[in-house]
């Protein structure tokens, strides 16, 4: 008769990390299309596609000649109205002149100041500035183009590539183990690169259609290689043990009831 071959493995105590796999797309909260707040002729374009810009930097200047002319006219009228109001105040202090004339002069000054403030606000909108630091991804309008305010008249797309993140859905069965600050390995197959990062936000809502919750993973992008909508593979750490007894999965047996077990060899010196 032949005895069955038996292979013995030594169990080691080592750190153990269990991970689950997921997939997601790169996103950024700062990816917008810039439009003009007032209509007009573009007289100057200060940037081109690919340029890095700082928050508050002037990107485009619109023709504000009509606004400037109107403001100068209002300033002249305001100067005269303020002179008339001063005269009425002097007459009032001497008990001369009517209350009606004084109120008329005061209201004229108030009305002209309001009009001037409105024109100055419009004049400020003639310069389109970067709302945040980022990169000009595309320029849709050139110098000499007449633009109108509102959707459909986009002038730029500006993107901030320094604050990128990945969103993915995780099955609800992991809701107690997938927490904020848990470690994540992010792999970009197209780039052939991997990054170690962490979960920065965990959603508080279970999607009833697929029984998942959403997590957000921050991703460093120091060299600007990572772009919005790039596909990423994630390995999420849901369990860690610094002193786990590790054995090969191949030596685990299972009985007819589905119970798993292993055989342990004892050293019998008797």
Short mmCIF file of C-alpha atoms in Angstrom, two decimals:
data_model
loop_
_atom_site.label_atom_id
_atom_site.label_comp_id
_atom_site.label_asym_id
_atom_site.label_seq_id
_atom_site.Cartn_x
_atom_site.Cartn_y
_atom_site.Cartn_z
CA UNK A 1 0.00 0.00 0.00
CA UNK A 2 1.03 3.57 -0.56
CA UNK A 3 0.98 6.27 2.06
CA UNK A 4 -0.41 9.64 0.95
CA UNK A 5 2.11 12.43 0.45
CA UNK A 6 1.84 15.10 3.14
CA UNK A 7 3.22 18.59 2.78
CA UNK A 8 3.89 20.67 5.87
CA UNK A 9 3.87 24.44 5.99
CA UNK A 10 5.14 26.55 8.89
CA UNK A 11 2.73 29.26 9.99
CA UNK A 12 4.37 32.66 10.38
CA UNK A 13 3.29 35.69 12.37
CA UNK A 14 3.42 38.67 10.03
CA UNK A 15 1.59 41.94 9.38
CA UNK A 16 -1.51 41.37 7.24
CA UNK A 17 -3.56 43.80 5.18
CA UNK A 18 -6.73 42.84 3.37
CA UNK A 19 -7.88 44.95 0.45
CA UNK A 20 -10.90 45.16 -1.82
CA UNK A 21 -10.79 46.24 -5.44
CA UNK A 22 -12.72 49.13 -6.96
CA UNK A 23 -12.60 51.40 -9.98
CA UNK A 24 -13.25 55.10 -10.41
CA UNK A 25 -12.60 58.19 -12.50
CA UNK A 26 -10.46 61.21 -11.66
CA UNK A 27 -12.40 64.39 -10.97
CA UNK A 28 -11.73 67.94 -9.86
CA UNK A 29 -14.10 70.38 -8.19
CA UNK A 30 -12.47 73.27 -10.08
CA UNK A 31 -13.22 72.67 -13.74
CA UNK A 32 -15.41 75.42 -15.18
CA UNK A 33 -16.31 77.27 -18.36
CA UNK A 34 -15.89 81.04 -18.02
CA UNK A 35 -18.40 83.38 -19.67
CA UNK A 36 -18.70 87.15 -19.80
CA UNK A 37 -20.99 88.93 -17.34
CA UNK A 38 -21.62 91.70 -19.86
CA UNK A 39 -21.80 91.78 -23.65
CA UNK A 40 -19.18 93.51 -25.72
CA UNK A 41 -16.22 93.33 -28.07
CA UNK A 42 -13.12 91.46 -26.89
CA UNK A 43 -10.26 93.95 -27.11
CA UNK A 44 -7.56 91.93 -25.39
CA UNK A 45 -6.84 88.26 -24.63
CA UNK A 46 -3.97 87.85 -22.18
CA UNK A 47 -3.60 84.05 -22.15
CA UNK A 48 -3.51 81.02 -24.44
CA UNK A 49 -4.26 77.33 -24.02
CA UNK A 50 -1.88 75.65 -21.58
CA UNK A 51 -1.02 78.80 -19.63
CA UNK A 52 -0.94 78.64 -15.84
CA UNK A 53 -2.87 81.48 -14.21
CA UNK A 54 -3.26 82.80 -10.68
CA UNK A 55 -6.53 83.58 -8.94
CA UNK A 56 -7.63 87.13 -9.79
CA UNK A 57 -5.44 87.37 -12.90
CA UNK A 58 -7.06 89.30 -15.78
CA UNK A 59 -7.66 86.94 -18.71
CA UNK A 60 -9.77 89.01 -21.13
CA UNK A 61 -10.70 92.67 -21.48
CA UNK A 62 -13.95 93.77 -23.15
CA UNK A 63 -14.56 97.13 -24.79
CA UNK A 64 -15.99 99.46 -22.13
CA UNK A 65 -15.91 102.70 -24.13
CA UNK A 66 -19.66 103.28 -23.91
CA UNK A 67 -19.66 102.57 -20.19
CA UNK A 68 -16.70 104.91 -19.64
CA UNK A 69 -18.41 107.65 -21.63
CA UNK A 70 -21.63 107.22 -19.66
CA UNK A 71 -19.73 107.27 -16.39
CA UNK A 72 -17.96 110.51 -17.31
CA UNK A 73 -21.31 112.13 -18.14
CA UNK A 74 -22.79 111.00 -14.82
CA UNK A 75 -19.71 112.27 -12.95
CA UNK A 76 -20.19 115.72 -14.52
CA UNK A 77 -23.87 115.76 -13.58
CA UNK A 78 -23.03 114.56 -10.07
CA UNK A 79 -20.49 117.30 -9.60
CA UNK A 80 -23.11 119.94 -10.46
CA UNK A 81 -25.78 118.24 -8.30
CA UNK A 82 -23.44 118.18 -5.30
CA UNK A 83 -22.74 121.90 -5.84
CA UNK A 84 -26.49 122.65 -5.88
CA UNK A 85 -27.03 120.55 -2.76
CA UNK A 86 -24.28 122.45 -0.95
CA UNK A 87 -25.97 125.75 -1.86
CA UNK A 88 -29.34 124.49 -0.62
CA UNK A 89 -27.72 123.36 2.67
CA UNK A 90 -26.23 126.84 3.11
CA UNK A 91 -29.64 128.47 2.47
CA UNK A 92 -31.30 126.02 4.87
CA UNK A 93 -28.78 126.82 7.62
CA UNK A 94 -29.68 130.52 7.23
CA UNK A 95 -33.40 129.83 7.27
CA UNK A 96 -33.70 130.75 3.59
CA UNK A 97 -35.04 128.51 0.81
CA UNK A 98 -37.72 125.86 0.80
CA UNK A 99 -37.65 122.28 2.14
CA UNK A 100 -38.82 121.12 -1.29
CA UNK A 101 -35.78 122.59 -3.07
CA UNK A 102 -33.45 121.04 -0.50
CA UNK A 103 -35.02 117.55 -0.82
CA UNK A 104 -34.98 117.83 -4.61
CA UNK A 105 -31.26 118.59 -4.60
CA UNK A 106 -30.53 115.82 -2.09
CA UNK A 107 -32.47 113.20 -4.11
CA UNK A 108 -30.70 114.28 -7.32
CA UNK A 109 -27.31 113.60 -5.72
CA UNK A 110 -28.49 110.26 -4.33
CA UNK A 111 -29.86 109.14 -7.72
CA UNK A 112 -26.73 110.12 -9.65
CA UNK A 113 -24.46 108.36 -7.15
CA UNK A 114 -26.51 105.18 -7.55
CA UNK A 115 -26.23 105.38 -11.36
CA UNK A 116 -22.47 105.95 -11.13
CA UNK A 117 -22.03 102.99 -8.81
CA UNK A 118 -24.00 100.82 -11.25
CA UNK A 119 -21.82 101.92 -14.18
CA UNK A 120 -18.65 101.31 -12.17
CA UNK A 121 -19.90 97.80 -11.38
CA UNK A 122 -20.48 97.17 -15.08
CA UNK A 123 -17.07 98.63 -15.88
CA UNK A 124 -15.50 96.14 -13.48
CA UNK A 125 -17.16 93.29 -15.38
CA UNK A 126 -15.38 94.31 -18.56
CA UNK A 127 -12.28 92.52 -17.22
CA UNK A 128 -12.76 88.76 -16.90
CA UNK A 129 -10.52 87.38 -14.16
CA UNK A 130 -9.51 83.87 -13.13
CA UNK A 131 -11.73 82.67 -10.26
CA UNK A 132 -8.98 80.32 -9.00
CA UNK A 133 -5.43 79.29 -9.81
CA UNK A 134 -5.20 76.71 -12.57
CA UNK A 135 -4.49 75.99 -16.21
CA UNK A 136 -6.26 77.41 -19.26
CA UNK A 137 -7.40 74.23 -20.97
CA UNK A 138 -9.01 75.89 -23.99
CA UNK A 139 -9.65 79.35 -25.43
CA UNK A 140 -12.93 79.52 -27.39
CA UNK A 141 -13.01 83.22 -28.33
CA UNK A 142 -10.32 85.45 -29.81
CA UNK A 143 -9.64 89.21 -29.92
CA UNK A 144 -12.24 91.01 -32.05
CA UNK A 145 -15.07 88.62 -31.18
CA UNK A 146 -18.33 90.07 -29.90
CA UNK A 147 -19.59 88.08 -26.91
CA UNK A 148 -22.84 88.02 -25.00
CA UNK A 149 -23.32 87.13 -21.33
CA UNK A 150 -24.69 83.78 -20.21
CA UNK A 151 -24.47 80.10 -21.26
CA UNK A 152 -23.48 79.29 -24.81
CA UNK A 153 -20.92 82.10 -24.99
CA UNK A 154 -18.03 80.44 -23.16
CA UNK A 155 -14.64 82.10 -23.54
CA UNK A 156 -12.35 79.77 -21.56
CA UNK A 157 -12.18 76.45 -19.82
CA UNK A 158 -10.01 76.68 -16.70
CA UNK A 159 -8.99 73.65 -14.63
CA UNK A 160 -7.18 73.26 -11.33
CA UNK A 161 -5.13 70.05 -11.52
CA UNK A 162 -3.64 70.30 -8.04
CA UNK A 163 -6.77 69.31 -6.12
CA UNK A 164 -7.74 66.04 -7.82
CA UNK A 165 -9.74 63.17 -6.36
CA UNK A 166 -11.34 59.87 -7.34
CA UNK A 167 -14.92 58.90 -6.58
CA UNK A 168 -16.04 55.28 -6.46
CA UNK A 169 -18.92 53.21 -5.08
CA UNK A 170 -18.33 50.60 -2.36
CA UNK A 171 -20.81 47.80 -1.43
CA UNK A 172 -22.71 48.52 1.78
CA UNK A 173 -21.31 45.35 3.38
CA UNK A 174 -18.03 47.27 3.89
CA UNK A 175 -19.62 50.28 5.58
CA UNK A 176 -18.17 49.38 8.99
CA UNK A 177 -14.62 48.78 7.70
CA UNK A 178 -14.14 51.45 5.00
CA UNK A 179 -13.51 54.63 6.98
CA UNK A 180 -11.97 58.04 6.46
CA UNK A 181 -8.10 58.02 6.38
CA UNK A 182 -7.94 54.32 5.45
CA UNK A 183 -5.05 53.61 3.08
CA UNK A 184 -5.65 53.20 -0.65
CA UNK A 185 -3.36 52.09 -3.46
CA UNK A 186 -4.29 53.86 -6.71
CA UNK A 187 -3.12 52.48 -10.03
CA UNK A 188 -3.42 54.20 -13.42
CA UNK A 189 -3.01 51.46 -16.05
CA UNK A 190 -2.64 53.95 -18.92
CA UNK A 191 0.16 55.82 -17.14
CA UNK A 192 1.75 52.70 -15.64
CA UNK A 193 1.95 54.45 -12.28
CA UNK A 194 0.71 53.78 -8.75
CA UNK A 195 0.24 56.03 -5.74
CA UNK A 196 -0.34 55.43 -2.04
CA UNK A 197 -3.00 57.76 -0.69
CA UNK A 198 -5.99 57.67 1.67
CA UNK A 199 -9.76 58.04 1.81
CA UNK A 200 -10.60 61.68 2.46
CA UNK A 201 -14.39 61.45 2.56
CA UNK A 202 -17.00 58.72 3.08
CA UNK A 203 -20.58 59.24 1.94
CA UNK A 204 -23.51 59.10 4.36
CA UNK A 205 -26.05 57.78 1.87
CA UNK A 206 -26.73 54.23 0.66
CA UNK A 207 -27.80 54.14 -2.98
CA UNK A 208 -30.97 51.98 -2.97
CA UNK A 209 -30.54 50.95 -6.62
CA UNK A 210 -27.18 49.18 -6.16
CA UNK A 211 -26.75 49.13 -2.33
CA UNK A 212 -23.48 51.07 -2.36
CA UNK A 213 -22.07 54.18 -0.71
CA UNK A 214 -19.67 56.67 -2.25
CA UNK A 215 -16.14 57.43 -1.13
CA UNK A 216 -13.69 60.11 -2.22
CA UNK A 217 -9.96 59.44 -2.49
CA UNK A 218 -7.51 62.32 -2.77
CA UNK A 219 -4.76 61.91 -5.36
CA UNK A 220 -1.48 63.88 -5.57
CA UNK A 221 -0.76 65.45 -8.96
CA UNK A 222 2.52 67.29 -8.54
CA UNK A 223 3.66 66.79 -12.13
CA UNK A 224 0.27 67.41 -13.75
CA UNK A 225 0.17 64.01 -15.49
CA UNK A 226 -3.21 63.04 -14.03
CA UNK A 227 -6.17 64.44 -15.95
CA UNK A 228 -9.90 64.63 -15.19
CA UNK A 229 -11.90 61.53 -16.23
CA UNK A 230 -8.79 59.32 -16.23
CA UNK A 231 -9.69 55.77 -15.15
CA UNK A 232 -8.07 54.41 -11.99
CA UNK A 233 -8.02 51.04 -10.22
CA UNK A 234 -8.21 51.17 -6.42
CA UNK A 235 -7.18 48.74 -3.70
CA UNK A 236 -8.94 49.77 -0.49
CA UNK A 237 -7.56 48.58 2.84
CA UNK A 238 -10.54 47.36 4.89
CA UNK A 239 -8.71 45.20 7.49
CA UNK A 240 -5.20 45.22 9.01
CA UNK A 241 -3.52 43.03 11.63
CA UNK A 242 0.08 43.60 12.69
CA UNK A 243 0.40 40.10 14.26
CA UNK A 244 -1.55 37.75 12.03
CA UNK A 245 -0.85 34.03 11.61
CA UNK A 246 -0.43 33.56 7.87
CA UNK A 247 -0.96 30.22 6.09
CA UNK A 248 -1.31 29.34 2.39
CA UNK A 249 -4.91 29.25 1.20
CA UNK A 250 -4.21 25.98 -0.61
CA UNK A 251 -3.95 23.98 2.66
CA UNK A 252 -7.42 24.97 3.86
CA UNK A 253 -9.88 22.08 3.54
CA UNK A 254 -13.67 22.13 3.54
CA UNK A 255 -16.14 19.46 4.70
CA UNK A 256 -19.55 18.58 3.32
CA UNK A 257 -21.18 21.19 5.53
CA UNK A 258 -19.07 23.98 4.08
CA UNK A 259 -16.96 24.30 7.22
CA UNK A 260 -13.31 25.13 6.61
CA UNK A 261 -10.48 23.54 8.62
CA UNK A 262 -6.77 22.76 8.60
CA UNK A 263 -4.66 19.98 10.07
CA UNK A 264 -2.07 20.92 12.68
CA UNK A 265 1.04 18.78 13.14
CA UNK A 266 2.09 18.42 16.76
CA UNK A 267 5.58 17.49 17.78
CA UNK A 268 5.13 14.35 19.96
CA UNK A 269 8.40 13.64 21.73
CA UNK A 270 7.07 10.72 23.77
#
